[in-house]
C-alpha cells in the first residue's frame, strides 16, 4: 500500500516528512531545500484567466468590510471615538497586506487538500508564533519561511487538531522588527517650533527634501519621529477583537485578529498616542509623505491624530505602475487616505489626484539629453525580481507565475545570437529573496557581462545602444524619462491597464515598444540594434514616449516651486 502524501508548506525541511511522497504547496519550498525529484506541486488556485484578478477583488472587498468594524472594536478597546479614516491611516496598510497573505495561503491549502485526499502536514508549535510589532515588521515577516509556516498553522489548526507540531531550530526564527529610533533634542525642538508644514520620506533622495524645505522659506521642517517599543502581547486585552464575516475569508481573518493584530495598535497604542501628541505647540497644517504613510508608524500616528483636527495629508506615488496597472493594492490604499495625492502625471491638475514634478526623473531627462548615442555599444538588459512568497494580488508576477517570469529572463538571453549576446550587459535586481537570480543567469551565460551591484541605472542607460526590460515598473519609466531606446516584454496579464490607462498600453503596442514574449523581444532587439535611434525618432515612437513622459514620468512642472506652491496653498 502506497504511503499517503505529505504537504510541504515551507522550505524548512525540518517540517517535511522524509519517508513519504511530497506535495509542495508552492515553488518557494524549493528555495534553499532539495525536495526529491518525484515531489509534486500542489494545484495553483490562481492559474487561469481572471483568477488573480478575482483574488484582488476578494481581498479588497474583505478589507473594506472588516476595516470599519475593526475600527469600532479598537475605539471601544481604547476608549476613543475616532473616524474610520483615522484607523485607515493607522492600521490600513497592515490589514490590507495581511488579508492578501491570508487569502492566498487559504486558497492554496484548500486546493492542495482537495487534490490529494489523505494529505497531512506538520505545523509550527505555538511557542514559536510571532505577533508583529507593526506594519513594517509584518512586511519583514511575510518574506520569511517561519512566518509563512505560522500563517499555514493558524489557518489549519482549528480544523486539524490532529496534525503534529514542531519547534523551529536555532537560526530559523522569523525576522525581528527594525530597531526603534529614540527621540532626540531635535524632535522636541521641532514640536515646539510647530511649523505649518511637515515632510517625511516624501522623495527618494534626501537632498531633494532639503531643497523643498529651502523653497518653503522656513515654513516647513523634516519630521522623523519615534515611538516607544510596545509591550508584549496581553491575551486578555485581545479577547474582544474577533469578528464574524460575511465571507469565508472574512470569517478566517476575523477569527485570527486577536492573535495577529500588531502589538503597536493594541498593547502599545496608548503610549504611542501620548508620545505622538506630546510637545506640539499647535497642530501642523500639512503633513506630506510617500512611503511614510505605509511604514513610518510615528508619521502615521501623527497623521491620524491631527487629521481629526483638520490637518491636511499629502501622499505621493513612489514607483512605476501607479495610474496604469488595473490591479495595484498600494495605489488604492494610499490614495484613499490622502487629501491630495501627488502623481507622476496621471490625474487632474488642481485635483485630489494631482500631477507633480519628480526631481529625480527631471535629472534623468536632463542626463539623457546630454547623452551621445553614437558612442553607445551595449544591449542593456534590466531584469526585475519579486519575493518568493506571494504577498499581494496585483499585475505583477504572483505565485506560480514567478518561476515562469524568471525563466523568461533566461529565454530572452538565450534567444540572442552569439554576436548580440557578446554585447549584453545584465542588470539584476538588487534584492534577491533567496532566489539566486543573478547566480542563475551567470551560470547559464558564463561569458556575459553583469553590471556591478550598486551602480546607478543611469550609468547603464548612458552606455546603452538599446535597453530591454521585463516589466512596466519603476525602471521602465526611468528609461523613458532618460529617453533611451527601450523595449519591454512580459505576458499580457502583467500589462492589464486600468480604465483610464488603456491608451497608455495602446501606444506602447503601436510603437513596438511592448512585446508579449521574450523571443519576440529578442528578435526585435536584433532588428533594431543596427540603428535603434532611427526607430526611436520615428513619429509613432515619439507619440508613445510623449504620452508616457506626460502621464508617468513626473517631468511636467517646475521643481521645487510647484511643490512649494502646493504645500503652502494647503497650509494657508
PDB file of C-alpha atoms in Angstrom, residues 5 36 56 73 94 135 156 170 232 337 397 407 416 425 464 476 536 546 559:
ATOM      1  CA  UNK A   5       1.362  12.110   0.526  1.00  0.00           C
ATOM      2  CA  UNK A  36      13.055  14.648  -4.189  1.00  0.00           C
ATOM      3  CA  UNK A  56      -7.554  41.039  -5.880  1.00  0.00           C
ATOM      4  CA  UNK A  73     -13.581  47.387  18.215  1.00  0.00           C
ATOM      5  CA  UNK A  94      -1.151  46.286   7.828  1.00  0.00           C
ATOM      6  CA  UNK A 135       3.266  47.110   9.626  1.00  0.00           C
ATOM      7  CA  UNK A 156      -5.280  24.787   9.685  1.00  0.00           C
ATOM      8  CA  UNK A 170      18.114  27.917  16.146  1.00  0.00           C
ATOM      9  CA  UNK A 232       4.387  42.036  24.995  1.00  0.00           C
ATOM     10  CA  UNK A 337      -6.304  58.370   2.997  1.00  0.00           C
ATOM     11  CA  UNK A 397       4.075  38.044 -11.056  1.00  0.00           C
ATOM     12  CA  UNK A 407      12.537  31.614 -16.842  1.00  0.00           C
ATOM     13  CA  UNK A 416      20.019  36.232 -28.819  1.00  0.00           C
ATOM     14  CA  UNK A 425      25.210  43.902 -20.011  1.00  0.00           C
ATOM     15  CA  UNK A 464      23.204  51.540 -23.855  1.00  0.00           C
ATOM     16  CA  UNK A 476      10.781  51.387 -17.260  1.00  0.00           C
ATOM     17  CA  UNK A 536      13.253  55.794 -31.528  1.00  0.00           C
ATOM     18  CA  UNK A 546       5.489  61.800 -25.104  1.00  0.00           C
ATOM     19  CA  UNK A 559      10.879  71.772  -9.246  1.00  0.00           C
TER      20      UNK A 559
END
